[in-house]
Short mmCIF file of C-alpha atoms and ligand atoms in Angstrom, two decimals:
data_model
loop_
_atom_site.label_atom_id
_atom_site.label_comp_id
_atom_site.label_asym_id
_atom_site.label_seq_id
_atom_site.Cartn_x
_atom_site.Cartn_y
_atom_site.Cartn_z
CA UNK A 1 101.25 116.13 95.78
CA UNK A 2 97.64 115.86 93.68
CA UNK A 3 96.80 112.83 95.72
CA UNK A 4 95.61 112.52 99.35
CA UNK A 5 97.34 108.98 100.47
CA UNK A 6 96.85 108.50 104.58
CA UNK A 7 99.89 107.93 106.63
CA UNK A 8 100.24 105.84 109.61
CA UNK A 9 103.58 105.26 110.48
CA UNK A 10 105.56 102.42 112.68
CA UNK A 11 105.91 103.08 116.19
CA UNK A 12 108.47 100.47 116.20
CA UNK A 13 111.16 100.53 113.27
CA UNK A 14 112.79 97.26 112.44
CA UNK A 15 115.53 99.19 111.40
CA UNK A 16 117.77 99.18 114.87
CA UNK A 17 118.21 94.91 113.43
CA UNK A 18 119.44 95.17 110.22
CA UNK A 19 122.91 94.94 109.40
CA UNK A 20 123.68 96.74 106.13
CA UNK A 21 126.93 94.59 105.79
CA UNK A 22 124.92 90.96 105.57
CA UNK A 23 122.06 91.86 103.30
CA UNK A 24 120.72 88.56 101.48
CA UNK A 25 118.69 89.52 98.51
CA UNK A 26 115.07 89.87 99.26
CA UNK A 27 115.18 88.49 103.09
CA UNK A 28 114.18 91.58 104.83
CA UNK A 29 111.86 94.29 104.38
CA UNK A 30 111.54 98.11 105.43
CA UNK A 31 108.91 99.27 107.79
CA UNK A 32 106.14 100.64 105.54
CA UNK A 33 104.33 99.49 102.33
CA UNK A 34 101.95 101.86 100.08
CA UNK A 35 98.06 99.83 99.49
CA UNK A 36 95.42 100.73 97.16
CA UNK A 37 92.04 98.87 97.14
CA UNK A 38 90.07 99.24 93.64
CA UNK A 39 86.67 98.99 93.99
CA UNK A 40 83.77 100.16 91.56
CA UNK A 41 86.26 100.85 88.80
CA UNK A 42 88.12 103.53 91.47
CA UNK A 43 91.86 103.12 92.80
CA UNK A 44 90.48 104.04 96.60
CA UNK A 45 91.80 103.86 100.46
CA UNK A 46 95.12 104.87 99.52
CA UNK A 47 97.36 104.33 102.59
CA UNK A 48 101.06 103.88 103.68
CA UNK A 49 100.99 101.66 107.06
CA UNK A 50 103.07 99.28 108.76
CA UNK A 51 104.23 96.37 106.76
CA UNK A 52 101.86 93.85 107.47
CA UNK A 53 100.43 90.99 106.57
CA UNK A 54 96.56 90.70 104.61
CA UNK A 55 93.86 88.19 105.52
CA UNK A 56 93.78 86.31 102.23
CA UNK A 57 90.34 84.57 100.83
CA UNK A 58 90.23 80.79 100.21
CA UNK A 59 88.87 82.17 96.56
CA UNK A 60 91.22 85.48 96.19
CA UNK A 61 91.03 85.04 92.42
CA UNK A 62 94.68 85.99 91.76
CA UNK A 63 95.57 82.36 93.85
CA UNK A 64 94.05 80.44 91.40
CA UNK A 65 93.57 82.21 88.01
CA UNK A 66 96.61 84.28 87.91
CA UNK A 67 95.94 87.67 87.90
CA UNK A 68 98.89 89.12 88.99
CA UNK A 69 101.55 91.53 87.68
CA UNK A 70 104.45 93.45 89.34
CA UNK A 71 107.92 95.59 89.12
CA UNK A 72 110.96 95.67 90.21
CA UNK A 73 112.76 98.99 90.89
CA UNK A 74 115.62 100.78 93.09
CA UNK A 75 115.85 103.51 95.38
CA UNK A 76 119.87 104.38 95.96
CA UNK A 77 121.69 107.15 97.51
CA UNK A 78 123.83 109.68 95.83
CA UNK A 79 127.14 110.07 97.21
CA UNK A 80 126.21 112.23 99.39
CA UNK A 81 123.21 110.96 101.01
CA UNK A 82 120.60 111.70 99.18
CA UNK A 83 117.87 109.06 98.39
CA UNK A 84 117.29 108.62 94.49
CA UNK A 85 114.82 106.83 91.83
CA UNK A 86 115.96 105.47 88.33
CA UNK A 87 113.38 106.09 85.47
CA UNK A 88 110.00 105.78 87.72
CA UNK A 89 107.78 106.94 85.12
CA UNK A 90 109.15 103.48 83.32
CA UNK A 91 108.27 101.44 85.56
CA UNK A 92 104.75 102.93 86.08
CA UNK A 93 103.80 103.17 82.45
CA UNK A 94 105.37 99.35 81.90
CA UNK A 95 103.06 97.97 85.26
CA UNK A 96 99.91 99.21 82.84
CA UNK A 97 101.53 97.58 80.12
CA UNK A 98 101.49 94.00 81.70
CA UNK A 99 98.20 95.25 83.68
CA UNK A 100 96.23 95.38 80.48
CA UNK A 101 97.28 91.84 79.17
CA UNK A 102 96.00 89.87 81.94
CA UNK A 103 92.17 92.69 81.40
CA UNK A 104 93.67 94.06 84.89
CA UNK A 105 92.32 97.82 85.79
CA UNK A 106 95.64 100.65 85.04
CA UNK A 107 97.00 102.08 87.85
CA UNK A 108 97.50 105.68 87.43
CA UNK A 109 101.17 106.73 86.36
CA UNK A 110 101.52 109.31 88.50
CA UNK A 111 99.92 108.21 91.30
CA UNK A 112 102.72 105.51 91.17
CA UNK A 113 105.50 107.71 91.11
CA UNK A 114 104.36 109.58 94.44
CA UNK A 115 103.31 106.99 96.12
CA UNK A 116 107.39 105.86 95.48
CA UNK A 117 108.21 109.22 96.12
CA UNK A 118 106.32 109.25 99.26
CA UNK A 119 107.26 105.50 100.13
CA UNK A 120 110.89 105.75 99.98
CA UNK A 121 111.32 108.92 101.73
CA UNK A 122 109.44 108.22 104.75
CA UNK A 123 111.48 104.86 104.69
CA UNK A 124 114.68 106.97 103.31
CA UNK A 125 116.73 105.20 106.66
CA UNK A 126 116.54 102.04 105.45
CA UNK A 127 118.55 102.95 102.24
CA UNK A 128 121.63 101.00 102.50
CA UNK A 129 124.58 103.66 102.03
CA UNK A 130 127.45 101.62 100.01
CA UNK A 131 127.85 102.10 96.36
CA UNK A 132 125.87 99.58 94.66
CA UNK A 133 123.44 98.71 97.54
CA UNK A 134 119.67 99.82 97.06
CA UNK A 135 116.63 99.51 98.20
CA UNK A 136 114.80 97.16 95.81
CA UNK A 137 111.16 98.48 95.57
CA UNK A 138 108.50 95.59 94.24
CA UNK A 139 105.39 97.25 93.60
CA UNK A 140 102.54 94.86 92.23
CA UNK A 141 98.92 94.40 91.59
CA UNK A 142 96.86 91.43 91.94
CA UNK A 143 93.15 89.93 91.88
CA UNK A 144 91.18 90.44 94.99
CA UNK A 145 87.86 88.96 94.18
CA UNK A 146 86.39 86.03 96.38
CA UNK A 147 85.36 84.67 93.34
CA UNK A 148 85.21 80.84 91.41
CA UNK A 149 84.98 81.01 87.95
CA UNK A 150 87.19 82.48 84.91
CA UNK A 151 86.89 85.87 84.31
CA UNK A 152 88.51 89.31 85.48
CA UNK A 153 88.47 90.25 88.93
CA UNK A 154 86.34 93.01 89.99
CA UNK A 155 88.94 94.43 92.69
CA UNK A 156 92.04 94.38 93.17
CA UNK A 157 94.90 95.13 95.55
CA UNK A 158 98.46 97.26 94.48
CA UNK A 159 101.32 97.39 97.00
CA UNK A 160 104.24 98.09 96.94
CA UNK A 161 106.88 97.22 99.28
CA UNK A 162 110.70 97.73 100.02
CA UNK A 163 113.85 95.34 100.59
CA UNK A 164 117.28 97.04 101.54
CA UNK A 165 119.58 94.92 99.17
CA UNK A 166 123.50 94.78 99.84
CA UNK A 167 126.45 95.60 97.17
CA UNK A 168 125.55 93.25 94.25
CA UNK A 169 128.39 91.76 92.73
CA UNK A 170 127.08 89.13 90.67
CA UNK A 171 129.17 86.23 89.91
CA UNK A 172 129.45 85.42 86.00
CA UNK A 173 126.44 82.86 85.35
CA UNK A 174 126.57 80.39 83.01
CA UNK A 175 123.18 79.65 80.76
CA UNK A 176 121.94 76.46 79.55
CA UNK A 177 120.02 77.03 75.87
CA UNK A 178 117.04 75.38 76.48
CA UNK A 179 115.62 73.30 73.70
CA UNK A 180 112.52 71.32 75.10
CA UNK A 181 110.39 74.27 77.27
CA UNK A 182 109.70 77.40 76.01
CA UNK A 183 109.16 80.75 78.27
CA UNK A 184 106.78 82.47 75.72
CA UNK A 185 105.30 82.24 72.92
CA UNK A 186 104.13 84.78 70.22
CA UNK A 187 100.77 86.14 71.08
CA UNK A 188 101.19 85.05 74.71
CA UNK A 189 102.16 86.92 78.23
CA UNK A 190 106.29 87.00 77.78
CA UNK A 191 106.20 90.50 77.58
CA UNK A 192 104.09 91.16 80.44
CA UNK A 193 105.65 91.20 83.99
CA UNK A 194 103.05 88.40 85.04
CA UNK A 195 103.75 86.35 87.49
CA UNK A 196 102.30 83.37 85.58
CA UNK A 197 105.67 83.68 83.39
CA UNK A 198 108.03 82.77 86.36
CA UNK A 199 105.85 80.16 87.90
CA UNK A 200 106.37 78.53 83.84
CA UNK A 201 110.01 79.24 84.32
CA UNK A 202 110.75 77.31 87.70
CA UNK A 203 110.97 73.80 86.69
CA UNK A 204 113.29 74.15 83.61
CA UNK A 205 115.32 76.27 85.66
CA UNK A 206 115.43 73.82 88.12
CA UNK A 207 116.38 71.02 85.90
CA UNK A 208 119.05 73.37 84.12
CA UNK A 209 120.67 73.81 87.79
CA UNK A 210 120.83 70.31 88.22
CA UNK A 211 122.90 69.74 85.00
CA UNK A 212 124.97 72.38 86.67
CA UNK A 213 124.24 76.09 85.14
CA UNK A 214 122.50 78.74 86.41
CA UNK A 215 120.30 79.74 84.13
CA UNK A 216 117.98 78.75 81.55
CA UNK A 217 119.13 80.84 77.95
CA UNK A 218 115.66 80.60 76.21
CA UNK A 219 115.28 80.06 72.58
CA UNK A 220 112.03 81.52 70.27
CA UNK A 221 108.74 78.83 70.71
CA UNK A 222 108.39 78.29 66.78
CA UNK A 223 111.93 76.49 65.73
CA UNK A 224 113.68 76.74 69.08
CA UNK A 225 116.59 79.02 66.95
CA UNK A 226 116.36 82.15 67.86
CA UNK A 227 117.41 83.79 71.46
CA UNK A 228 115.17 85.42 73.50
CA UNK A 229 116.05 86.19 77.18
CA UNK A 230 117.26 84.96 80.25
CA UNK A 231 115.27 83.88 83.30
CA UNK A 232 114.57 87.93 84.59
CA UNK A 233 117.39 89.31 82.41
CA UNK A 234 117.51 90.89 79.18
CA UNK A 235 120.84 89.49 77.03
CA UNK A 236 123.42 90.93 75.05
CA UNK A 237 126.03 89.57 72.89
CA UNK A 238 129.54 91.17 72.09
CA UNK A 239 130.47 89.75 68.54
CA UNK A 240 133.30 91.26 66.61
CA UNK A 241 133.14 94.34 67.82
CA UNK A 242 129.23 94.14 67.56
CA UNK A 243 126.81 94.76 70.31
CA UNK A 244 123.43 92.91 69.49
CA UNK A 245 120.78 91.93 71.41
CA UNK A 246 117.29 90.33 70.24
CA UNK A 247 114.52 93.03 69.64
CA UNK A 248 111.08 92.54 71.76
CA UNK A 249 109.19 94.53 69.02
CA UNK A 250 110.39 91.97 66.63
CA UNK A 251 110.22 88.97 68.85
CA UNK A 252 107.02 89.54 70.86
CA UNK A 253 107.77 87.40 73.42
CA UNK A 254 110.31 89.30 75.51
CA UNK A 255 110.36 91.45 78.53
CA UNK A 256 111.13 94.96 78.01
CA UNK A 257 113.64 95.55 80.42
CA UNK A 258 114.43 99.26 81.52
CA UNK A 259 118.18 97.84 82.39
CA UNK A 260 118.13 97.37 78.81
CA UNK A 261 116.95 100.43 77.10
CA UNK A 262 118.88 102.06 79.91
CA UNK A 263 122.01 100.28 78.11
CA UNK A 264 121.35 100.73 74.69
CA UNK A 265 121.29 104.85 75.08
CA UNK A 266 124.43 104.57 77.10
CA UNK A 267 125.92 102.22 74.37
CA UNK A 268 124.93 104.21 71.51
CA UNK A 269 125.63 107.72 73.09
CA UNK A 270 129.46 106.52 73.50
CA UNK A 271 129.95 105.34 69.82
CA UNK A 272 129.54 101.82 70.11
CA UNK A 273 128.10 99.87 67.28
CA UNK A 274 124.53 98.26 68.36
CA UNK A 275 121.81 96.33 66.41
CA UNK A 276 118.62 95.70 68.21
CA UNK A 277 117.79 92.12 65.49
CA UNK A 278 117.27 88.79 65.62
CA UNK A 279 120.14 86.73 66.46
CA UNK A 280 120.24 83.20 66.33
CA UNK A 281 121.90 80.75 68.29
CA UNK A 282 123.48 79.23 65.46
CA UNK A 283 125.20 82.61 64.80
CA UNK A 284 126.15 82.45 68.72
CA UNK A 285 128.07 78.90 68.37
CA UNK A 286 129.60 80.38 64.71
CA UNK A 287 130.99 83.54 66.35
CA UNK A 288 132.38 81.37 68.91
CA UNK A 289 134.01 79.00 66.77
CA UNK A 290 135.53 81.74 64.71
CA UNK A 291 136.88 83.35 67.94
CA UNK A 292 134.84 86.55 67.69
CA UNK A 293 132.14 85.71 70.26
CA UNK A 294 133.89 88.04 73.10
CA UNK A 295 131.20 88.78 75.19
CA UNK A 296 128.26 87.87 76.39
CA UNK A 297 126.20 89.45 79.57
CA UNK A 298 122.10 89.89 81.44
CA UNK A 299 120.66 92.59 82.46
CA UNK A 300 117.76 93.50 84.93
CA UNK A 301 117.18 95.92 87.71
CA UNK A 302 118.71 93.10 90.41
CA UNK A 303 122.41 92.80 89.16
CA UNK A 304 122.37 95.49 86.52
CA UNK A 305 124.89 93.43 84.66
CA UNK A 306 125.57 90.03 85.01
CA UNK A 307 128.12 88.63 83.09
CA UNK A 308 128.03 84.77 81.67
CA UNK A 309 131.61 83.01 81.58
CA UNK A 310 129.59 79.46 79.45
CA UNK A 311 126.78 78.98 77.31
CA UNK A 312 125.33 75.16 76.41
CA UNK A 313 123.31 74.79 73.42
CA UNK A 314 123.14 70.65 72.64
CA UNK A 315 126.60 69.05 72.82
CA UNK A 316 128.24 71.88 72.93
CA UNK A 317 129.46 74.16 75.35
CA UNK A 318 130.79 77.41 74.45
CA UNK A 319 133.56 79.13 77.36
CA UNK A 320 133.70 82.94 77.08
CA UNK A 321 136.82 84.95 77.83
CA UNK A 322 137.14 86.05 81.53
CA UNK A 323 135.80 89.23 82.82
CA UNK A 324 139.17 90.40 83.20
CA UNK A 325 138.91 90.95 79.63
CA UNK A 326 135.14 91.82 78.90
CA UNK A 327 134.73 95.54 78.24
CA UNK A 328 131.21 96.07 77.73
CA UNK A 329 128.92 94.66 80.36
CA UNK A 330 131.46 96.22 83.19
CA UNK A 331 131.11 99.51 81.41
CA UNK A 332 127.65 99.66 81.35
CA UNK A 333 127.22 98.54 84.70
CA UNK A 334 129.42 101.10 86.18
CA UNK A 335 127.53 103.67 84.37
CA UNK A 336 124.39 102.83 85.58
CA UNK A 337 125.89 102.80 89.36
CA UNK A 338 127.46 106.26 88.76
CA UNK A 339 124.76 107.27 87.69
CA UNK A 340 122.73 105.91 90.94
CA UNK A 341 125.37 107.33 92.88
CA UNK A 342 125.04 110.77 91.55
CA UNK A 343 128.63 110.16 90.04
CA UNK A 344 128.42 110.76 86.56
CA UNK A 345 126.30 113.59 84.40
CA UNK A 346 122.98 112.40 84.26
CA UNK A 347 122.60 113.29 80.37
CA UNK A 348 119.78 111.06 79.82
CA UNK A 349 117.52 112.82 82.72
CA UNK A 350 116.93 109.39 84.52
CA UNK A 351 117.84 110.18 87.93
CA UNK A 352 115.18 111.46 90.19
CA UNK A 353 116.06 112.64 93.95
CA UNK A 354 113.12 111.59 96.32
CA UNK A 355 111.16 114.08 97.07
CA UNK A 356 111.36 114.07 101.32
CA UNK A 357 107.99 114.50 103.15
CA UNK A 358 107.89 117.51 105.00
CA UNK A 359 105.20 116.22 107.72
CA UNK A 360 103.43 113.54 108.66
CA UNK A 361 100.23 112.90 109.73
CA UNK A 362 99.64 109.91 112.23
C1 LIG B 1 112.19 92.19 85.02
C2 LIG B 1 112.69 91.35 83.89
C3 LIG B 1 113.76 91.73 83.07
C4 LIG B 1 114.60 92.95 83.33
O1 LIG B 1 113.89 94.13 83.34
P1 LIG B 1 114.50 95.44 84.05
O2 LIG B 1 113.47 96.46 83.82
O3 LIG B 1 115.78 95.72 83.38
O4 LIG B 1 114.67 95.08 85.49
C5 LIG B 1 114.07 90.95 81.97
N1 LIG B 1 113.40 89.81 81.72
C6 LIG B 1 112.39 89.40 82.50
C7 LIG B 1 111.68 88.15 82.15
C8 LIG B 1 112.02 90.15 83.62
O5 LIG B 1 111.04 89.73 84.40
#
């Protein structure tokens, strides 16, 4: 461990309360959190204390400008016990990424990775057990200054916390193409983690739930064509035997989602045909009108893979076979859980067992 991070731990767990059979997503939250305070261009007071809550400015800049960016990660535990991370260096290295878009201070890579490291094993108990439970870890970083006026913070605070999340069996979603809002444009913050880009997000998603779908399927912000991403989910289409899903390189605009490069080695190392390209949603409706549109799924760290069952685009609404006969998405989602579970070779090196404190200081 290079870095000395202070310890104070609970002297009364909220674990004895939590039932690992009724765990709604992002309700309840483990005992400790890791803080950081930078101040005079230093990451200082590194600490792991008590969840708690922090006395907040009227003029915390972050409230009012925006500067804010997090993660979202899981801790699982191998079949026999034994508390794991998925890609962690990832995670850290794509936190820097969205850091530097919104002129935010990095936060040092491996500094993140113990402070997980550290995190999770000291709150190791609160690891649900089942297959496919986790504890989600949301590590973020915002602007602290008391400041009014528009420019970067001068401090800032990064935590991260933990939420033991039940068995996630998503139910298929269905999307609704939208064709009047845009999520990002070229040039913009879409590929950032920022939480600007969900705050954007809430109101066409609300709108698309009251037409009745889930979620919002966004299109590209110059001709409202090409497909881009779902609300916090990468997407991936099955066509004739084809796997393809859009290209954030190419696009500019979309989240780089681990889930996703996590599929496309998996996809590619077992033969399956991929393109990372373009893919409009005019192809989409064609493929489904020629019958060859068998598959279409999101994925993110939350469900890993959720699969979609209708897509709207216009006056049309496009029904996708049942689950029951999708092969793709429910491969590559069982993967990734084997692999969580310490199930399946870990060829790809992307399972890392937590690293256990040995003692702890008060
Ligand atoms: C987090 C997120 C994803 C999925 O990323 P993962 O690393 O797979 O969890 C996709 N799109 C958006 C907009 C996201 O915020």
């Amino acid at each position: 461990m290079k870095y000395q991070i202070r310890v104070n731990r609970t002297a009364h767990s909220n674990l004895p309360q939590i039932d690992f059979d009724n765990l709604s997503f992002g309700r309840y939250f483990s005992d400790h959190m890791f803080v950081a305070e930078y101040r005079e261009g230093k990451w200082q007071d590194l600490r792991i204390e008590p969840l708690s809550e922090f006395a907040t400015h009227p003029a915390t800049m972050a409230l009012h400008y925006g500067q804010a960016v997090f993660e979202g990660m899981k801790a699982s535990k191998s079949h026999d016990g034994r508390p794991m991370l998925f890609r962690p260096q990832m995670h850290a290295k794509r936190l820097n990424f969205s850091a530097r878009r919104l002129a935010m201070p990095a936060f040092p890579e491996d500094l993140f990775v113990e402070a997980i490291h550290l995190l999770v094993g000291i709150d190791a108990g609160w690891i649900p057990p089942k297959k496919g439970s986790a504890l989600y870890i949301r590590p973020f970083m915002y602007a602290t200054d008391p400041f009014v006026g528009v420019r970067p913070s001068q401090t800032y605070r990064f935590v991260i916390f933990t939420c033991p999340v039940g068995p996630y069996y998503p139910k298929p979603v269905s999307l609704l193409a939208e064709t009047h809002y845009i999520r990002a444009a070229r040039g913009g913050t879409g590929e950032a983690k920022a939480a600007g880009n969900y705050a954007a997000a809430m109101l066409p998603a609300q709108l698309a739930n009251e037409k009745g779908y889930d979620q919002v399927l966004w299109l590209d912000a110059q001709e409202f064509k090409y497909i881009q991403e779902v609300g916090t989910m990468n997407i991936f289409f099955v066509i004739d035997g084809k796997v393809i899903t859009p290209n954030p390189e190419e696009e500019g605009t979309i989240l780089r989602g681990i889930t996703r490069d996590s599929i496309l080695h998996i996809l590619r190392d077992e033969g399956y045909t991929v393109e990372e390209r373009r893919i409009s949603i005019d192809e989409v409706v064609a493929a489904h009108e020629q019958g060859k549109l068998e598959e279409v799924f999101g994925t993110g760290t939350a469900a890993v893979v959720a699969q979609v069952y209708k897509i709207a685009y216009e006056d049309k609404e496009m029904v996708l076979p049942p689950i029951s006969e999708c092969r793709v998405g429910p491969f590559a989602k069982s993967y990734i859980d084997d692999l969580r579970a310490g199930l399946r070779a870990d060829k790809f090196g992307w399972v890392e067992p937590v690293q256990l404190p040995q003692s702890v200081d008060a």
